[in-house]
Coordinates of C-alpha atoms in Angstrom, one line a residue:
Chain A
X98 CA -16.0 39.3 -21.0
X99 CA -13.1 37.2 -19.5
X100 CA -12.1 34.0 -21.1
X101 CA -13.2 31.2 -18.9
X102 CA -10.1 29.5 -17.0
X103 CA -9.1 26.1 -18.2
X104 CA -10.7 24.2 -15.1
X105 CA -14.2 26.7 -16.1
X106 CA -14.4 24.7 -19.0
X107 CA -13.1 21.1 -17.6
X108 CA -16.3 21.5 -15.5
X109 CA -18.5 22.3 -18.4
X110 CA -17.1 19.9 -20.3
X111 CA -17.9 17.1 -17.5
X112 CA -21.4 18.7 -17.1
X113 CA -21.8 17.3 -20.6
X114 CA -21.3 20.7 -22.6
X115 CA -19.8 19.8 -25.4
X116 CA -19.3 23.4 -27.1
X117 CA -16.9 23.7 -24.0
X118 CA -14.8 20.9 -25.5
X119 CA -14.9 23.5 -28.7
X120 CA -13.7 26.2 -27.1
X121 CA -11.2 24.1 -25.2
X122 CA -10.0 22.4 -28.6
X123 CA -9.7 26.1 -29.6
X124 CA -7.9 27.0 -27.6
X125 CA -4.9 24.4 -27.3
X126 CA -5.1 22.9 -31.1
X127 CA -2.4 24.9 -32.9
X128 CA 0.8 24.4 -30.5
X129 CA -0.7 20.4 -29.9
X130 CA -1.1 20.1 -33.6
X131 CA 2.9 22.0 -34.0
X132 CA 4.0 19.2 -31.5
X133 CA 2.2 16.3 -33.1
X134 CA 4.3 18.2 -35.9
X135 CA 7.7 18.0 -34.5
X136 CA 7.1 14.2 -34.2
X137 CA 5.3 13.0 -36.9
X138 CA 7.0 15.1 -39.4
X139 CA 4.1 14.9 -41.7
X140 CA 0.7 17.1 -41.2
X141 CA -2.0 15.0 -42.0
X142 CA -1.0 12.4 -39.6
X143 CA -0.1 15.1 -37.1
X144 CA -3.6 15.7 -38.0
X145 CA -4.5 12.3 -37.2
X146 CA -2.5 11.8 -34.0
X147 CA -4.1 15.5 -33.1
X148 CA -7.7 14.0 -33.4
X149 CA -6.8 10.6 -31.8
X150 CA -5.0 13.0 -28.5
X151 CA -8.1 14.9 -27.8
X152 CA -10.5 12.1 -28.4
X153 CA -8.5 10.3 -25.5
X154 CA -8.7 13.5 -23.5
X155 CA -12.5 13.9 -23.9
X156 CA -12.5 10.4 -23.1
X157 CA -10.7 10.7 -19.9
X158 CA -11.6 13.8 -18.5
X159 CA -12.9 12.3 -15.2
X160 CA -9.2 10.8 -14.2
X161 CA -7.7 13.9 -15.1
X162 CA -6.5 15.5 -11.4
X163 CA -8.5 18.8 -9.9
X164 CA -5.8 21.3 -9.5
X165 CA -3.5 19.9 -12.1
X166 CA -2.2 22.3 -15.1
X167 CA -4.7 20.6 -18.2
X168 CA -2.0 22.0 -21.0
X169 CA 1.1 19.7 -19.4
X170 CA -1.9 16.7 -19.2
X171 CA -2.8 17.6 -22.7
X172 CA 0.4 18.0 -24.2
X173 CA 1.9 14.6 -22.3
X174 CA -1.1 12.7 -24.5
X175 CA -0.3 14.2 -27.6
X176 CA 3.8 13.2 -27.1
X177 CA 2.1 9.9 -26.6
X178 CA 0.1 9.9 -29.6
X179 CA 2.6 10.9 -31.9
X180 CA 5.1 8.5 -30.6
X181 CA 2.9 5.7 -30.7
X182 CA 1.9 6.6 -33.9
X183 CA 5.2 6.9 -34.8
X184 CA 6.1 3.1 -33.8
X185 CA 2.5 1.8 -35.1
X186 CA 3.9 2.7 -38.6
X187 CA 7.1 1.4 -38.5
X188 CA 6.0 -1.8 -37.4
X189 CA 3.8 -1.9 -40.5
X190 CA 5.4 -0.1 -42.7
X191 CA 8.6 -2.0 -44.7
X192 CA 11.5 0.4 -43.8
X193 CA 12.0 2.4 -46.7
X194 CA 14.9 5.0 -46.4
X195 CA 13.7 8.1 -47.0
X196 CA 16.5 11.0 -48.3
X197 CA 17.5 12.8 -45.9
X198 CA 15.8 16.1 -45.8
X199 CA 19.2 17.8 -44.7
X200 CA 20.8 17.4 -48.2
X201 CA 17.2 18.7 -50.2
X202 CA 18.0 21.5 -52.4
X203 CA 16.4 24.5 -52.4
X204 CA 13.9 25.7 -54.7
X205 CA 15.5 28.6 -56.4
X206 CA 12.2 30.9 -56.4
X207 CA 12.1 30.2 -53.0
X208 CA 15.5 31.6 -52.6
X209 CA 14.4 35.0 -54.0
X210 CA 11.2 35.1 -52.0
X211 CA 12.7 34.3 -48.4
X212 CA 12.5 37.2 -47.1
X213 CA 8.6 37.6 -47.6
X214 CA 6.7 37.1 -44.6
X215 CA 4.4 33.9 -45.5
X216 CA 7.7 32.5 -46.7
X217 CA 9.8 33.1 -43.7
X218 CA 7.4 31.3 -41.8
X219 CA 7.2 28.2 -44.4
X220 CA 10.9 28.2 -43.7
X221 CA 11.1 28.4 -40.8
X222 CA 8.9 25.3 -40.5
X223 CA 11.0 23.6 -43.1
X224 CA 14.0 23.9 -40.3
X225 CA 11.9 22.4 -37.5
X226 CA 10.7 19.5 -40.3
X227 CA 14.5 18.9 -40.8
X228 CA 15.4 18.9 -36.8
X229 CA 15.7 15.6 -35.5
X230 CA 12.3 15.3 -33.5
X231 CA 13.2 15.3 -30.2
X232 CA 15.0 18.6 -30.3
X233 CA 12.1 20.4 -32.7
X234 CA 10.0 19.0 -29.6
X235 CA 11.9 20.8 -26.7
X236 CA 12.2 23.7 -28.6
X237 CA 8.6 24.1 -29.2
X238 CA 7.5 22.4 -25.7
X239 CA 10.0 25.2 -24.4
X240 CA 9.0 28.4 -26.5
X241 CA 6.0 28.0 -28.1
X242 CA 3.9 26.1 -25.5
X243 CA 6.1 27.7 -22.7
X244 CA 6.7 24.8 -20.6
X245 CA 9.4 25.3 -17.6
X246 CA 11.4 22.2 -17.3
X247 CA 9.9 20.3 -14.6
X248 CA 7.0 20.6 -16.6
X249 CA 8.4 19.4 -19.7
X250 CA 9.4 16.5 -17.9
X251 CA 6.1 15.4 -16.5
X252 CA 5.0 15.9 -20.2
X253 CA 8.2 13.9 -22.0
X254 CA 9.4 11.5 -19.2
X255 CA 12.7 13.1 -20.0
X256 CA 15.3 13.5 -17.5
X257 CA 16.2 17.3 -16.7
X258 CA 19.7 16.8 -17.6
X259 CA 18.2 15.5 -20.9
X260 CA 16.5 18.1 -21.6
X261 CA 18.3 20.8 -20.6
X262 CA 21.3 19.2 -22.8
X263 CA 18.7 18.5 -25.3
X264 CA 17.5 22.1 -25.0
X265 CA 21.0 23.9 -25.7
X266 CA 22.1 21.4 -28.9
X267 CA 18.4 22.3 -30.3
X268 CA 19.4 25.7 -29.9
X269 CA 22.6 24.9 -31.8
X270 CA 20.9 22.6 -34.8
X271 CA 18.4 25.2 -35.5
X272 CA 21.1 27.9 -35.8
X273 CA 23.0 25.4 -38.0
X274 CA 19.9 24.7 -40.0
X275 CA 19.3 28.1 -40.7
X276 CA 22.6 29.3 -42.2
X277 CA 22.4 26.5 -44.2
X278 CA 19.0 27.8 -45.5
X279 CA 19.5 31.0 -45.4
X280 CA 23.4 31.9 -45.3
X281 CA 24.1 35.8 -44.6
X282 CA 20.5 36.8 -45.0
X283 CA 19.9 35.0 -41.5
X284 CA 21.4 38.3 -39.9
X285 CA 18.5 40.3 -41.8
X286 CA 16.3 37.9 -40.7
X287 CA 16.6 37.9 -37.0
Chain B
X179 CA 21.5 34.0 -31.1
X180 CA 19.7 35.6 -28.4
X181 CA 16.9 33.9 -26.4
X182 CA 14.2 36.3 -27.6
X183 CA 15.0 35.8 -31.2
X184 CA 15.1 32.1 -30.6
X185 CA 11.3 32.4 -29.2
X186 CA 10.3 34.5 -31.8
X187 CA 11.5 31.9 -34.6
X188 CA 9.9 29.4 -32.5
X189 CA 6.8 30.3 -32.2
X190 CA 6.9 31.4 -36.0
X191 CA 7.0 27.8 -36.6
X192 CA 3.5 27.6 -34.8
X193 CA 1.2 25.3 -37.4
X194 CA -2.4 25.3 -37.8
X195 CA -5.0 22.2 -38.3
X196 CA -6.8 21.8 -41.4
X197 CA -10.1 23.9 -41.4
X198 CA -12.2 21.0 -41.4
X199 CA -10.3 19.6 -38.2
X200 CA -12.3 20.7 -35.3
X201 CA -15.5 19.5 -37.9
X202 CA -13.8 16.3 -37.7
X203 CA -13.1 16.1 -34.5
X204 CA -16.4 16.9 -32.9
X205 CA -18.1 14.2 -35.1
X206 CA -15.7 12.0 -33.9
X207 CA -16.4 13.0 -30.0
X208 CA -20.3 12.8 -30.9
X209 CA -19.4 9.0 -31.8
X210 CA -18.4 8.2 -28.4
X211 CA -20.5 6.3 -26.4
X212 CA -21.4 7.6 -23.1
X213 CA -19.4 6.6 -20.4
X214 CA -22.1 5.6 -17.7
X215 CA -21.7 5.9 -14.3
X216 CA -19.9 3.2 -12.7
X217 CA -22.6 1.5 -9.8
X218 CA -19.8 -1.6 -9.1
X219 CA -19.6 0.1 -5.5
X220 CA -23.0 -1.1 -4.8
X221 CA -22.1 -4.8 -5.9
X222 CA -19.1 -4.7 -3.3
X223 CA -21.1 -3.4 -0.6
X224 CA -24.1 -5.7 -1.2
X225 CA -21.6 -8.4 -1.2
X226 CA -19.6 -7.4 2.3
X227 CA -23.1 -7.5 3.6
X228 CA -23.9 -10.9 2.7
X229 CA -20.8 -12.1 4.4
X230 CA -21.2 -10.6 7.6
X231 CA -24.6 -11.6 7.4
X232 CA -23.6 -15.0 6.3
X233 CA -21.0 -15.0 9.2
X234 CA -23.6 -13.8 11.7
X235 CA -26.1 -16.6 11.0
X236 CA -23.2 -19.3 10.9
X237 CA -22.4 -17.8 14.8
X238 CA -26.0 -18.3 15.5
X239 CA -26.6 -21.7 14.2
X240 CA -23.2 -22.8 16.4
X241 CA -24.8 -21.3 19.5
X242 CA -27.8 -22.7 18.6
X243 CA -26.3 -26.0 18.7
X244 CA -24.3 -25.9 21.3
X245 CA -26.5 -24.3 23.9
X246 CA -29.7 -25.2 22.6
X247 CA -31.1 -21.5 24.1
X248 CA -30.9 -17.8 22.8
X249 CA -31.0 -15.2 26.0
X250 CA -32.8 -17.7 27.8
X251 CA -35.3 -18.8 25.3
X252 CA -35.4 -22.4 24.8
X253 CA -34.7 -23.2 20.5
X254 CA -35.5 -27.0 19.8
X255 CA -34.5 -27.3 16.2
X256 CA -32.7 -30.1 14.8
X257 CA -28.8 -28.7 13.3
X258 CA -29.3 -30.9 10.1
X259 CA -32.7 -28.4 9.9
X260 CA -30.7 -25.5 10.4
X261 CA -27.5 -26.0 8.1
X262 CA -30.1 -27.1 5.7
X263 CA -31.8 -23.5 6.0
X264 CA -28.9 -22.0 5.9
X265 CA -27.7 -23.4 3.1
X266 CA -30.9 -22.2 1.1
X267 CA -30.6 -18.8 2.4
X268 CA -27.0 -18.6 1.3
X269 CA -28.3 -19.7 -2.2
X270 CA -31.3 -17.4 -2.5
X271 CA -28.8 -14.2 -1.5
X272 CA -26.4 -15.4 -3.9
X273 CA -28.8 -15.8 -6.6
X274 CA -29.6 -12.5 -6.2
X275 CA -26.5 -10.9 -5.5
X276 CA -25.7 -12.5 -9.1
X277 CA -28.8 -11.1 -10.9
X278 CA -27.8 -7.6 -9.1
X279 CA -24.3 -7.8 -10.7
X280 CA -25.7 -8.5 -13.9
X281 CA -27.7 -5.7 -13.8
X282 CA -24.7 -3.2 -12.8
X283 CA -22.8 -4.8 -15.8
X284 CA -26.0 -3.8 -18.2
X285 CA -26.2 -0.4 -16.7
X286 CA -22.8 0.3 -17.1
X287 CA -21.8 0.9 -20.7
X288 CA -18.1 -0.9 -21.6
X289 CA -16.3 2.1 -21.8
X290 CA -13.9 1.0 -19.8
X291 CA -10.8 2.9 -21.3
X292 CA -6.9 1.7 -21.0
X293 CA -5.7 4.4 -19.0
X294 CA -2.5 5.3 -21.6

């Protein structure tokens, strides 16, 4: 059976089918939550920010546009979100200076188990943790939720130029990252 | 690096929710209250109508008063008679143009959302 389109669902959804909502949830919450990620920097208030976006969007559904692509709609609330989030806490919190995650050691049985796939994904998710936000966010906005530009503009508010730049030094301070992680086994890697 | 490799590390990166997020979540959507259906349309029409009719009676009563006939037919009523009628029909609509948008406001849930 084919999966039912996004807009399929939309109308369920506003039909008052709320296992729609599920399936719609289902179907977008992993690269939302990696976004929420790339902000936040911290998963249980990704998680949080995650649950406040698609609250919002189940709240909204009837202003969302017929026609218009739901994932750039979706993933414009969840940059939101995180954001806001983001400033809610430094207004409350005092500012303490965390170390930066750049300098952090690593763990030497980490070192030997790199290589190993569970771990090369934990590391890889290390890198994006120590990427400033806004280029883990155009990378993933770019690649993993395979946004063109103009779209990741209508999701980030971001100039093209901006992003484009912003696009090409991510590309640049991931590399960087990962030697520095990695060193020569980065070849064997990719 | 080449653009494929850079996609494939990428989307490696790809994190999951808790287990016990959708859970969550749902319970959370459950919570909401139901956004009614807005009926404030009605309150605007009903009150466009009582202007015009307003407006229309106001045109009459000036005729009235000034001609003292409607299409021939002689109208002997005294203008303090009229205003005074029409002063107490404005009031009754009002009245219950009022109790109608109180009614539209209890109908309509406030779940009016900010639109961020």
């Amino acid at each position: 059976m084919p999966k039912p389109s996004d807009q399929d669902l939309l109308q369920r959804i506003r039909d008052g089918d709320k296992r729609a909502f599920r399936e719609l949830v289902e179907r977008y919450k992993n690269v939302s939550f990696t976004l929420a990620c790339s902000i936040v920097k911290d998963e249980q208030r990704a998680e949080d920010v995650l649950q406040d976006a698609f609250v919002k969007v189940f709240k909204h559904l009837k202003s969302f546009r017929e026609g218009a692509k739901f994932s750039t709609w979706l993933y414009r609330i969840v940059v939101n979100a995180a954001y806001t989030a983001i400033e809610k806490e430094q207004r409350h919190r005092a500012r303490q200076e965390e170390a930066p995650a750049e300098f952090m050691p690593i763990e030497e049985e980490a070192i030997f188990s790199k290589l190993q796939q569970h771990e090369r994904k934990k590391l890889i998710q290390e890198v994006f943790k120590k990427m400033k936000e806004e280029e883990a966010l155009l990378l993933r906005l770019y690649y993993l939720a395979e946004l063109s530009v103009n779209e990741i503009q209508e999701t980030t508010g971001f100039g093209a130029s901006k992003i484009k730049v912003g696009l090409h030094r991510a590309r640049k301070s991931m590399l960087v990252h990962l030697r520095r992680e990695m060193g020569d086994e980065l070849k064997q890697l990719i | 690096m080449k653009e494929e490799n850079i996609k494939k590390l990428v989307q490696e990166s790809e994190l999951e929710p808790s287990e016990d997020f959708l859970a969550n979540l749902m319970v959370a959507v459950e919570q909401q209250p139901e956004q009614g259906r807005d009926f404030r349309w009605i309150f605007i029409l009903a009150l466009f109508a009582f202007l015009a009719l307003a407006g229309c009676v106001l045109a009459l009563i000036r005729r009235l008063i000034e001609q003292g006939e409607l299409r021939g037919v002689p109208i002997d009523l005294s203008p303090i008679a009229m205003r005074v009628g029409f002063i107490v029909l404005v009031l009754i609509i009002g009245h219950k143009l009022l109790l109608l948008g109180q009614k539209i406001q209890a109908i309509r849930p406030l779940t009016t959302f900010s639109q961020d």
